[in-house]
Short mmCIF file of C-alpha atoms in Angstrom, two decimals:
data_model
loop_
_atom_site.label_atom_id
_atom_site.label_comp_id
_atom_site.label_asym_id
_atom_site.label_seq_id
_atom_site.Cartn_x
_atom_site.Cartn_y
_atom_site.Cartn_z
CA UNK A 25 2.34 7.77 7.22
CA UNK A 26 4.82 8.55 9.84
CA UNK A 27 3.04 11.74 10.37
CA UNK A 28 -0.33 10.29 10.59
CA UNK A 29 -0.01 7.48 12.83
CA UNK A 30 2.49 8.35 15.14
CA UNK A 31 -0.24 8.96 17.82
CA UNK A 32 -1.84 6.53 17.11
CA UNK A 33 -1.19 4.27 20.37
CA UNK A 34 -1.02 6.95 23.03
CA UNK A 35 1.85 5.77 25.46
CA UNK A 36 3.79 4.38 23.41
CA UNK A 37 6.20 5.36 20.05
CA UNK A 38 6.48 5.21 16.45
CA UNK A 39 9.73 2.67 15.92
CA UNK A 40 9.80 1.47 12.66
CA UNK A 41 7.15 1.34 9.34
CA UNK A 42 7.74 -2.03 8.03
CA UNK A 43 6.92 -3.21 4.56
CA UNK A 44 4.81 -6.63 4.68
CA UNK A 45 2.75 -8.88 2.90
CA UNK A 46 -1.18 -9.98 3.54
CA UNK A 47 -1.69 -13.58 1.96
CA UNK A 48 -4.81 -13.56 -0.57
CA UNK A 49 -6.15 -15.86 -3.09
CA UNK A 50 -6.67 -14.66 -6.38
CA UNK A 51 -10.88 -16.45 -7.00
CA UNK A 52 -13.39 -16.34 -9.95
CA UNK A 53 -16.52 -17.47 -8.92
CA UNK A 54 -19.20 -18.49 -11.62
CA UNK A 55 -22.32 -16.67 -10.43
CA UNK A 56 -25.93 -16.11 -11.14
CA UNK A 57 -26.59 -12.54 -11.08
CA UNK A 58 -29.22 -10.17 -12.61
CA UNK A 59 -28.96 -6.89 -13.03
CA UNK A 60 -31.35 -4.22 -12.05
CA UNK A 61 -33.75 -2.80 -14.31
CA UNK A 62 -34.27 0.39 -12.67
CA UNK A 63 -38.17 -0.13 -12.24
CA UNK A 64 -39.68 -0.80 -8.96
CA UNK A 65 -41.40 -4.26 -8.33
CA UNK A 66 -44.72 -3.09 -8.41
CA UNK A 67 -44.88 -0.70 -11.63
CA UNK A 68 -43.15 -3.66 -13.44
CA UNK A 69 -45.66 -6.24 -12.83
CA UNK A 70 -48.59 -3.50 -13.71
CA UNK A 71 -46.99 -3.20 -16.74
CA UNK A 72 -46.57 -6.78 -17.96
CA UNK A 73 -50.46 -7.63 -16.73
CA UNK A 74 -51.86 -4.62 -18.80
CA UNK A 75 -49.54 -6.24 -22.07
CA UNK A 76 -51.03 -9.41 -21.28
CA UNK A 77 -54.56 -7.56 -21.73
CA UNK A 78 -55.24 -7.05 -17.87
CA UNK A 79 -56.95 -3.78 -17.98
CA UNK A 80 -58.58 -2.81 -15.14
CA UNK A 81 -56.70 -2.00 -11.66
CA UNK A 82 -59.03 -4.37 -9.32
CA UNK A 83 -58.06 -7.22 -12.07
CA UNK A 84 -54.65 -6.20 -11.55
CA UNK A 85 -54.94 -6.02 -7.54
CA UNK A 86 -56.74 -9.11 -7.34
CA UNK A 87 -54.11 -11.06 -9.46
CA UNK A 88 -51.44 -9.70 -7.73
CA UNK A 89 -53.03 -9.89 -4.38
CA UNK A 90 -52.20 -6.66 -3.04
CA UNK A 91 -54.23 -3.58 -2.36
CA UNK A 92 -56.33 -1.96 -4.98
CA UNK A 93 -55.34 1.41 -3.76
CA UNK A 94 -51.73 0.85 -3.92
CA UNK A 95 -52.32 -0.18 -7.33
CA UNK A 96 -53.55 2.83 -8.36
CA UNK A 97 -50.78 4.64 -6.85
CA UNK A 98 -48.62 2.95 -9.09
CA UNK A 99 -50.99 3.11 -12.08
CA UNK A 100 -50.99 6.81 -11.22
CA UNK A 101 -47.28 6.80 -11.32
CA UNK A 102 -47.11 5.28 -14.77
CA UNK A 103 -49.53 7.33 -16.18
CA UNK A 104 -46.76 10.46 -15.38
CA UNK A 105 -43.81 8.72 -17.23
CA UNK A 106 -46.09 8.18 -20.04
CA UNK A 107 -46.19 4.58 -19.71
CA UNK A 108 -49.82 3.85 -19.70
CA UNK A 109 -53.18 5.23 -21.21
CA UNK A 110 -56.81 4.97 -21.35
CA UNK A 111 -57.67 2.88 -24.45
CA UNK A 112 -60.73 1.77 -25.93
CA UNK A 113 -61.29 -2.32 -24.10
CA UNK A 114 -61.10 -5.29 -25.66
CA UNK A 115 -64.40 -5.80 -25.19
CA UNK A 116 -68.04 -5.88 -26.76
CA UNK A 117 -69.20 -2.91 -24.78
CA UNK A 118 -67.47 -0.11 -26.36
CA UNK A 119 -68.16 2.29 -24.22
CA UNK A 120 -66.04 0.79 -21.88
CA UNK A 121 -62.29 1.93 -21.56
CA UNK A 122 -59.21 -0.09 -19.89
CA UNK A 123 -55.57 0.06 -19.62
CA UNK A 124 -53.20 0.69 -22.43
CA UNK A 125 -49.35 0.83 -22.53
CA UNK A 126 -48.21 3.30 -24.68
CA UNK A 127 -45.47 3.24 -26.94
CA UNK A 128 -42.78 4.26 -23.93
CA UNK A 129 -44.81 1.62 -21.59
CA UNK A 130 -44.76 -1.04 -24.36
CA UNK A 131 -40.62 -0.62 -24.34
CA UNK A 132 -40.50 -0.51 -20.80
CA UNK A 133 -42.45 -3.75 -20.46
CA UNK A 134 -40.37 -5.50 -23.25
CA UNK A 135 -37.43 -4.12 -21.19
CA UNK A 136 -38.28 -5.49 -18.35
CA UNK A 137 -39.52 -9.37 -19.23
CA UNK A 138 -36.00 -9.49 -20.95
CA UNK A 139 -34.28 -8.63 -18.34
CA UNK A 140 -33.72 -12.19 -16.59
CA UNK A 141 -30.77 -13.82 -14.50
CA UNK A 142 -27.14 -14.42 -16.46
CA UNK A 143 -24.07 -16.18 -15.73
CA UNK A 144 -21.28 -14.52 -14.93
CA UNK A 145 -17.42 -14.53 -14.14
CA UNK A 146 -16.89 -12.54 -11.13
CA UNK A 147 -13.44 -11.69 -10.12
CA UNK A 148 -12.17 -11.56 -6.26
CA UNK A 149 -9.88 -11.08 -4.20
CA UNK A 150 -9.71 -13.25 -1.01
CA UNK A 151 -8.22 -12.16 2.25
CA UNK A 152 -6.65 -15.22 3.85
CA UNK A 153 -6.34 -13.34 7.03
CA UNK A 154 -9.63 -12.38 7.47
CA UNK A 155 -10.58 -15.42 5.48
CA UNK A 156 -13.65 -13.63 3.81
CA UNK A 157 -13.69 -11.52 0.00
CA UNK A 158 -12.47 -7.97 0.72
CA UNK A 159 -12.33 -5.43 -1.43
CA UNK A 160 -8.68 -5.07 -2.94
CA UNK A 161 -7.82 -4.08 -6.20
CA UNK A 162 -6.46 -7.65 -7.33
CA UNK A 163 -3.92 -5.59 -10.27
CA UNK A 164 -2.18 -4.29 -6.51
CA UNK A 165 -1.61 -7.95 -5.46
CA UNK A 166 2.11 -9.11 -5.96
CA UNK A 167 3.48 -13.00 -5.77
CA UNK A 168 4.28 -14.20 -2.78
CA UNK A 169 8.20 -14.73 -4.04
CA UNK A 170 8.17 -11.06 -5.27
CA UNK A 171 7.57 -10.32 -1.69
CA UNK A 172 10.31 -12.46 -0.44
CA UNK A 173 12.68 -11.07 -2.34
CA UNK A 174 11.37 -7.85 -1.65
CA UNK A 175 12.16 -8.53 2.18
CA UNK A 176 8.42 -8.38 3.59
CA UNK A 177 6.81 -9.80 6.51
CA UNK A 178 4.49 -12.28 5.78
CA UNK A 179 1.46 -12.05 7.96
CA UNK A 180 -0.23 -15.26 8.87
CA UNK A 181 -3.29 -16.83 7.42
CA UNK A 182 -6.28 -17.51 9.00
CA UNK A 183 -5.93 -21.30 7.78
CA UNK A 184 -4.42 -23.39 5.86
CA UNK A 185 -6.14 -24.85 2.45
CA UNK A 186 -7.53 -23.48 -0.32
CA UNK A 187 -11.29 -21.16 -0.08
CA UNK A 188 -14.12 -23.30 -0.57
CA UNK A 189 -17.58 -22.63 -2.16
CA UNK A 190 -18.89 -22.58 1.03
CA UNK A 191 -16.82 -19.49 2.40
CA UNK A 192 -18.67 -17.24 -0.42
CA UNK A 193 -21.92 -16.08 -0.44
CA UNK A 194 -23.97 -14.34 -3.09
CA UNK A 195 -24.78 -11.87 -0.05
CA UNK A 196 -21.63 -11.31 0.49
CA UNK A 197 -20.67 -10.90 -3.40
CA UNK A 198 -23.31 -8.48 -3.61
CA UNK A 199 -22.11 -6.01 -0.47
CA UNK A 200 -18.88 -6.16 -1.66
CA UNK A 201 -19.95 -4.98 -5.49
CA UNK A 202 -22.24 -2.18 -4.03
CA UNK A 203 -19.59 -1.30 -2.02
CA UNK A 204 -16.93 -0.79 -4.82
CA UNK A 205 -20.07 1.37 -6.34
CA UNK A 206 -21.46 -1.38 -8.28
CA UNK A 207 -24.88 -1.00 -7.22
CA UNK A 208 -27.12 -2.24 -10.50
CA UNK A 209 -26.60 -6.01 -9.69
CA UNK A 210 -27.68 -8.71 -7.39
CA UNK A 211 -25.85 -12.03 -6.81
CA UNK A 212 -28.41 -14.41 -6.83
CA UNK A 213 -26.53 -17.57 -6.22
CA UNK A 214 -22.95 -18.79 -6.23
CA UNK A 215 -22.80 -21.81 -8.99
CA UNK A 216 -18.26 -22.70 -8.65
CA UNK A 217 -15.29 -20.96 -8.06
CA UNK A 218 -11.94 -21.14 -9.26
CA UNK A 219 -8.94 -20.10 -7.12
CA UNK A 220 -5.17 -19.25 -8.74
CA UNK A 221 -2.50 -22.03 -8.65
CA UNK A 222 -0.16 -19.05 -7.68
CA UNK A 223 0.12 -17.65 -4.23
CA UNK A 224 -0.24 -13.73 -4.22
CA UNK A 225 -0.29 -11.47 -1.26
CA UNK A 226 -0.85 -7.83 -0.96
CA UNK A 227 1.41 -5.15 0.23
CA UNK A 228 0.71 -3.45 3.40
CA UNK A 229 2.33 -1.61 6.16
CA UNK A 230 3.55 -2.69 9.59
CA UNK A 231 3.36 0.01 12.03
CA UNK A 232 5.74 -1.12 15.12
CA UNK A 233 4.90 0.33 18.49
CA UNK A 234 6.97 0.46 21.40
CA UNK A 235 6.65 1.97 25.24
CA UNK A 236 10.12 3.58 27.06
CA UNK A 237 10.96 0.37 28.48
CA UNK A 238 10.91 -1.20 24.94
CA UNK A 239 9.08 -4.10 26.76
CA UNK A 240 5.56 -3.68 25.46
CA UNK A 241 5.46 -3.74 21.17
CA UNK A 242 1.93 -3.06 19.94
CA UNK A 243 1.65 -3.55 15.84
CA UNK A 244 -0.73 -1.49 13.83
CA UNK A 245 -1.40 -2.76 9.68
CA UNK A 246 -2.06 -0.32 7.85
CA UNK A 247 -3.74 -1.73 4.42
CA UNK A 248 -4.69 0.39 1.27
CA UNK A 249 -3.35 3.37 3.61
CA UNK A 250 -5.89 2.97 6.25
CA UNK A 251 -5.42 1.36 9.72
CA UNK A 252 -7.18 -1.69 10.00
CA UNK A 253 -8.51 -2.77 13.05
CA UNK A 254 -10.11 -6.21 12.14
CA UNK A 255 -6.56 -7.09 10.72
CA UNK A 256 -4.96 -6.02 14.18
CA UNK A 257 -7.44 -7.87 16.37
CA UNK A 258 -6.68 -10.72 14.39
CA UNK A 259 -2.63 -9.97 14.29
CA UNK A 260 -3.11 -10.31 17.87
CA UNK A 261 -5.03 -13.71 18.12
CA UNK A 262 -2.06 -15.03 16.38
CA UNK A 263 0.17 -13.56 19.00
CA UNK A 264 1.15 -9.86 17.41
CA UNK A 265 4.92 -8.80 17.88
CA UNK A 266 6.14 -11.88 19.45
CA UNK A 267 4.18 -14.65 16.45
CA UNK A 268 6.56 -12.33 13.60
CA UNK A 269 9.61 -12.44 15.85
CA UNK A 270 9.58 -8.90 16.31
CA UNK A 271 11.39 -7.63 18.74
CA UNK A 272 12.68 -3.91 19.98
CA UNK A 273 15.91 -2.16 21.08
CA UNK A 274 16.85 0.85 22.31
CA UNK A 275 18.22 3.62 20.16
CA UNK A 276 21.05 2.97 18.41
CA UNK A 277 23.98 5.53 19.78
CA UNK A 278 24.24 8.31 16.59
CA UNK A 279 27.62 9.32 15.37
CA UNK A 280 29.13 12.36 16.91
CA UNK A 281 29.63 15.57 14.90
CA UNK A 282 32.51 18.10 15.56
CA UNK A 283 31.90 20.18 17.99
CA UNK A 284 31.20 23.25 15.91
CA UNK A 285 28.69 21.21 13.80
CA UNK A 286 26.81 19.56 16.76
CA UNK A 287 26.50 23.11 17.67
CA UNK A 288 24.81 24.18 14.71
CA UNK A 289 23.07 20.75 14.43
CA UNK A 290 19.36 21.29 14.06
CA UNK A 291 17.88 18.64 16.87
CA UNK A 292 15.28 15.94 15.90
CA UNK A 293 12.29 16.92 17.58
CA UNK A 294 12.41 20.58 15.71
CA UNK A 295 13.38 18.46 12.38
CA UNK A 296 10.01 16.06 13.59
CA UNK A 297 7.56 18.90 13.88
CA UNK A 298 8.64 21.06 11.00
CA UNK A 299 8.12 18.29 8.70
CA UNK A 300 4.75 17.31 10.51
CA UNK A 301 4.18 20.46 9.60
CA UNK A 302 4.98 20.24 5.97
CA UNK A 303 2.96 17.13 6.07
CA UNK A 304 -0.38 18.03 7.68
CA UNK A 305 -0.24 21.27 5.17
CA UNK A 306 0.10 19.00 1.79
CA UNK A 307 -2.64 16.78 2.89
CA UNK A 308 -4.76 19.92 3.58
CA UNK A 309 -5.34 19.26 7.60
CA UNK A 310 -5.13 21.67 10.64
CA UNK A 311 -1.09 22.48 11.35
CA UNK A 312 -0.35 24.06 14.69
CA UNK A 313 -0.14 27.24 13.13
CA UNK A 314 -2.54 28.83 10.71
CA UNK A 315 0.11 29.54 7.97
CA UNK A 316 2.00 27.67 6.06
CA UNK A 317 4.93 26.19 7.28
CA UNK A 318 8.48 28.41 7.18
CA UNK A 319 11.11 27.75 4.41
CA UNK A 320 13.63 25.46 5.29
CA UNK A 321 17.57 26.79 5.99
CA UNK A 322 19.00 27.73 2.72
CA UNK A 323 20.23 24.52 1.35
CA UNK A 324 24.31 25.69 1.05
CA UNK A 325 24.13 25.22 5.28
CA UNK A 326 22.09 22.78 6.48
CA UNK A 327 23.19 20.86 9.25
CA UNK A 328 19.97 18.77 11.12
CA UNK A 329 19.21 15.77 12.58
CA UNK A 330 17.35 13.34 10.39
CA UNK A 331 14.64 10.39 12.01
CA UNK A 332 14.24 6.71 10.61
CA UNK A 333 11.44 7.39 8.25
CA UNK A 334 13.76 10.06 6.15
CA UNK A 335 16.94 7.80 5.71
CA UNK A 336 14.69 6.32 2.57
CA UNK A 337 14.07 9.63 1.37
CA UNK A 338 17.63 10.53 1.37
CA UNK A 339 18.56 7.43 0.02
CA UNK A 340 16.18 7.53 -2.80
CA UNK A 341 17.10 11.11 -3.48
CA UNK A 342 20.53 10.42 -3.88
CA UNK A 343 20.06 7.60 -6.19
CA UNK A 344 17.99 9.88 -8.48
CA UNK A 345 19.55 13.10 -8.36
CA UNK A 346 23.08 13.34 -7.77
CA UNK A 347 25.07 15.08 -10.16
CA UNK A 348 28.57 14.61 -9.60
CA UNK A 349 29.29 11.56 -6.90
CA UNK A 350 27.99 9.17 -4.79
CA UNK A 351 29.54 7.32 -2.18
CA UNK A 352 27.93 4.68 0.20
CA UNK A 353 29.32 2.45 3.13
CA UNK A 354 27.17 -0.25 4.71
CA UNK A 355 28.55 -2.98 6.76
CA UNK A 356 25.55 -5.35 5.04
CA UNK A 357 23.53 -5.57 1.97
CA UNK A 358 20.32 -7.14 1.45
CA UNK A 359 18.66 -7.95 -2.13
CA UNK A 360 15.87 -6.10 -0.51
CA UNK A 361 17.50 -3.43 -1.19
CA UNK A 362 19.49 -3.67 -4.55
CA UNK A 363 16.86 -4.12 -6.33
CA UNK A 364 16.08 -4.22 -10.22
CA UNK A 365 14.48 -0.16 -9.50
CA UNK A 366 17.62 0.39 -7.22
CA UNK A 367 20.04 -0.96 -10.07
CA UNK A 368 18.33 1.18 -12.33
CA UNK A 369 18.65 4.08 -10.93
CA UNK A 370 22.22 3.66 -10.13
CA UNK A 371 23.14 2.70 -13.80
CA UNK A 372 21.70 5.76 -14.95
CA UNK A 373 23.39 7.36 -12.42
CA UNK A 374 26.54 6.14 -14.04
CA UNK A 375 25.06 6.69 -17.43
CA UNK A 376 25.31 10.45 -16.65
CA UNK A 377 28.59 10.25 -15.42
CA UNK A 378 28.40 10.41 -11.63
CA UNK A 379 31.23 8.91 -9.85
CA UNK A 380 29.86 6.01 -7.59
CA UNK A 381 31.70 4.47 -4.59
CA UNK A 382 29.74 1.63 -2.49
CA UNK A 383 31.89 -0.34 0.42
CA UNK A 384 30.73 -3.09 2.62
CA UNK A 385 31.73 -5.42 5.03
CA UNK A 386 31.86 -6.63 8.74
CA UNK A 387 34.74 -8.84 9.67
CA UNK A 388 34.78 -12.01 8.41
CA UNK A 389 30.83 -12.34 8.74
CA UNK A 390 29.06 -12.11 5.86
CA UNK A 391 25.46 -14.09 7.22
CA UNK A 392 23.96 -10.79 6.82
CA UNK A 393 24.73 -10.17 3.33
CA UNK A 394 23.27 -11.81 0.36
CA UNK A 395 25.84 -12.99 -1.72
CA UNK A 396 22.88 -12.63 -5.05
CA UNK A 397 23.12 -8.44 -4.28
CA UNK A 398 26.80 -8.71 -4.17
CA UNK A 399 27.28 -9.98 -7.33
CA UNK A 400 24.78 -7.93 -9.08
CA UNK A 401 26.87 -4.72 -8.10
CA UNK A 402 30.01 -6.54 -8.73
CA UNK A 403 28.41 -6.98 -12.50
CA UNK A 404 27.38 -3.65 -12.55
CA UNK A 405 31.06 -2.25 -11.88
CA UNK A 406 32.30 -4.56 -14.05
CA UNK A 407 30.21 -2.85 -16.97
CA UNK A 408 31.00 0.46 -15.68
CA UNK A 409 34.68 0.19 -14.55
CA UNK A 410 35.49 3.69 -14.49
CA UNK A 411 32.65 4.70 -12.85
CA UNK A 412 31.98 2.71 -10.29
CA UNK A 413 34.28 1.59 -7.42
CA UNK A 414 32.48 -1.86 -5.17
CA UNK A 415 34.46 -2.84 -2.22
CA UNK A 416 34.51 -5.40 0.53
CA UNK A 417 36.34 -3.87 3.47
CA UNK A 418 37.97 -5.95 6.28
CA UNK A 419 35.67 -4.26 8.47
CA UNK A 420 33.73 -1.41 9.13
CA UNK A 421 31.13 0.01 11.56
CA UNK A 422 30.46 3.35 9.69
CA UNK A 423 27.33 3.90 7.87
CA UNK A 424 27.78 7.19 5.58
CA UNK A 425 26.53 8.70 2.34
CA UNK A 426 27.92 11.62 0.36
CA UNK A 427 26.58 12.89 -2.64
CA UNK A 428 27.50 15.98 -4.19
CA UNK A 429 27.28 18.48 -1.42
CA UNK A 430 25.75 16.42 1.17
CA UNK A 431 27.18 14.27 3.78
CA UNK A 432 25.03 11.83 6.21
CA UNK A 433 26.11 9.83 9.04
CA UNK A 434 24.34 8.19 10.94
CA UNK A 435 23.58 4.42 12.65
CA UNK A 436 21.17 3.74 9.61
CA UNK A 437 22.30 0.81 7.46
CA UNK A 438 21.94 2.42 4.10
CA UNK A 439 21.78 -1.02 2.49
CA UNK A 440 20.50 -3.60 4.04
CA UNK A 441 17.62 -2.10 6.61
CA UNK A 442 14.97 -4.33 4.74
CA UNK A 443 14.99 -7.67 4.66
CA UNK A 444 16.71 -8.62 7.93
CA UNK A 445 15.71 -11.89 9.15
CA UNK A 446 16.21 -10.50 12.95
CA UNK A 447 13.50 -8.60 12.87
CA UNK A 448 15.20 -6.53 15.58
CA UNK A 449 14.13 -2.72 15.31
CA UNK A 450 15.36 0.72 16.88
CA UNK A 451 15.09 4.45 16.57
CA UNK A 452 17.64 5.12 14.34
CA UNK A 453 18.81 8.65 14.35
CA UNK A 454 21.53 10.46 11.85
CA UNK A 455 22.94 13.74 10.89
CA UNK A 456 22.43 15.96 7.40
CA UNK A 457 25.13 18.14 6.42
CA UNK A 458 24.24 20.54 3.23
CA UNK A 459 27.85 22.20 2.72
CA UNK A 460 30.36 21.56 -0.23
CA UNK A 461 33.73 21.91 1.97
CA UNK A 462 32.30 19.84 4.26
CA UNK A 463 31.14 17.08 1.96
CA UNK A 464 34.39 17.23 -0.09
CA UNK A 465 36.81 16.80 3.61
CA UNK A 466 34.31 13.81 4.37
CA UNK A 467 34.24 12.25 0.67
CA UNK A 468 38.31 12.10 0.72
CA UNK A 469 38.58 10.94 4.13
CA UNK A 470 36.13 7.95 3.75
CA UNK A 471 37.81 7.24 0.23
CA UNK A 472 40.56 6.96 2.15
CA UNK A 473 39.17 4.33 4.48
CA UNK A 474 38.20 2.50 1.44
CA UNK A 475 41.74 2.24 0.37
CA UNK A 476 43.26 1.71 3.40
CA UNK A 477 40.17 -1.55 4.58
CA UNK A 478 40.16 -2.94 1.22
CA UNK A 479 40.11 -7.20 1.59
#
């Protein structure tokens, strides 16, 4: 996403992809909707005339009040799907000779007089934003305390109050079905609807935007990985950056590496393009160079800079894969972040018998912390005692992770960079080190500080 967008507003940069949530209403509206019977108007009234012993196409014309010859188009038209005949008339003259459905037509016209409006259930999901039926799959739509807990923005609604009848047409219930490929039925009227007690909202992405000067933020949404203009426009009506409390700094100051490793040190903008690179060749699009993008360092020495958007990655990756340790220092933690999949993965972690260290702590302020993902790791370590090592320091500024032969530091907070009510956002920018001596001297020296901040 990164890759995609990050042009996107020409001017200006990519500074943070935020995870937030689009209120919707959950609706079932009772509707009266036929379906279509795959026959054109015109060939299905020929056909239920001629059943009802109309034989003759001027009878037929004159009945319907149309055109004689466009009649016999259409009676020439149903004489090539073997639908009607010539047959003897119902008449005294014998000689004479009228209409017939055949056994296909006499189907076709049963068919077709059957085939009359229904009621139906039709399920919807309502964008409160927009405040009109959209499109969404409504099994994607979360509760709005899931979201909370999750740490997402909530963008406004358009109004307050539930959807009335009166802000759904059958027109509009119609486009929306033909749209999603449904293109066999017709809405004819809406008869009720029914909107959810509980308050959902669907997951989308907040694309922050900032110039040099941090001093103009622009926000892009991007919703079922598309950017959406309508829900920007109407972002901005609300009052964009400023309405969410949004606000911008500028970059956070990195950690230093030794000299011989800032050396090495790969710098961000080469990190940046490879993997823009990497990215535009997965998805299949034009990459500044015809081939396929070069193999990365061998993994035993890899020293680089890594951006905002991988710090997840890592994170993730570590949580999943490591083998032998993991150690992570935060000054904050945010339920956001220890979640019941983060938990998971860190219990089977221990399950495999990694050694796991996690410290935290700022001075005597805790008001960025949630006490509910403290305790859930202090549970966890009390399950796994000899495992798992969870520590409140007397303070620390250092934001680090080690696992197995890797060692990141950076001015990322590992645990608690969702969820922050401040809303304040900056380029964060760390470093990667791929080398065993070097991750074991860092891993003692930071279980070291452990010892030596414990509270």
């Amino acid at each position: 996403m990164a890759v995609r967008f990050h042009n996107a507003r020409p001017g200006l940069d990519l500074i943070n992809i935020i995870d937030a949530a689009l209120p919707v209403a959950q609706i079932t509206a009772e509707v009266l909707a036929q379906d279509s019977k795959g026959l054109p108007l015109l060939e299905e009234f020929v056909l239920r005339l001629v059943d009802h012993k109309v034989t003759s196409g001027r009878s037929i014309a004159g009945m319907l009040g149309v055109p004689e010859r466009m009649v016999d188009q259409t009676i020439a038209a149903l004489f090539s799907s073997d639908d009607l005949k010539w047959g003897l008339a119902a008449s005294d003259d014998a000689r004479a000779r009228g209409l017939r459905l055949t056994d296909k037509g006499q189907i076709t016209a049963h068919n077709a007089a059957q085939n009359v409006p229904v009621r139906v259930n039709q399920p919807l999901v309502y964008d409160q934003m927009l405040w009109k039926i959209a499109p969404y799959d409504r099994h994607t739509t979360i509760t709005r305390g899931q979201a909370e807990e999750d740490g997402m923005i909530m963008l406004p609604a358009a109004r307050s109050g539930p959807v009335d009848e009166s802000d759904i047409t059958a027109a509009d219930i119609t486009t929306l079905l033909r749209d999603n490929g449904t293109t066999d039925r017709e809405v004819l009227q809406v008869k009720s609807i029914t909107q959810a007690r509980a308050r959902r909202v669907l997951p989308v992405k907040l694309l922050v935007y900032a110039d040099q000067d941090r001093s103009d933020i622009q926000l892009g949404v991007v919703v079922d990985g598309e950017l959406s203009h309508l829900h920007e426009l109407e972002l901005i009506g609300f009052g964009g950056a400023k309405r969410l409390d949004i606000t911008v700094e500028p970059p956070a100051e990195r950690p230093v590496l030794d000299p011989e490793l800032e050396k090495a040190r790969v710098p961000l903008p080469e990190v940046s393009q490879h993997r823009a690179e990497q990215a535009a060749f997965q998805l299949g699009s034009q990459t500044p160079t015809p081939a396929p993008p070069a193999a990365p360092q061998p993994q035993a020495d890899e020293i680089r800079a890594i951006g905002v958007f991988e710090h997840p990655e890592i994170l993730e990756e570590a949580l999943s894969h490591a083998r032998r340790r993991l150690l992570i220092i935060s000054p904050w933690i945010k339920k956001a972040i220890v979640t019941t999949t983060f938990l998971g993965r860190l219990e089977a972690r221990l399950g495999r018998g990694v050694k796991v260290d996690i410290a935290y702590g700022y001075e005597d302020n805790d008001t960025k912390t949630d006490l509910a993902a403290v305790r859930k790791l202090n549970n966890l370590a009390t399950r796994y005692p000899d495992k798992l090592t969870f520590t409140r320091l007397k303070s620390t500024h250092a934001k680090v992770l080690v696992y197995d032969d890797v060692w990141v530091t950076t001015s990322f907070n590992w645990l608690s960079f969702k969820g922050d009510p401040d809303r304040t956002y900056r380029m964060e920018e760390g470093s990667l080190i791929r080398n065993r001596q070097v991750a074991d001297t860092q891993y003692d020296r930071y279980l070291e500080l452990i010892d030596q901040q414990r509270r």
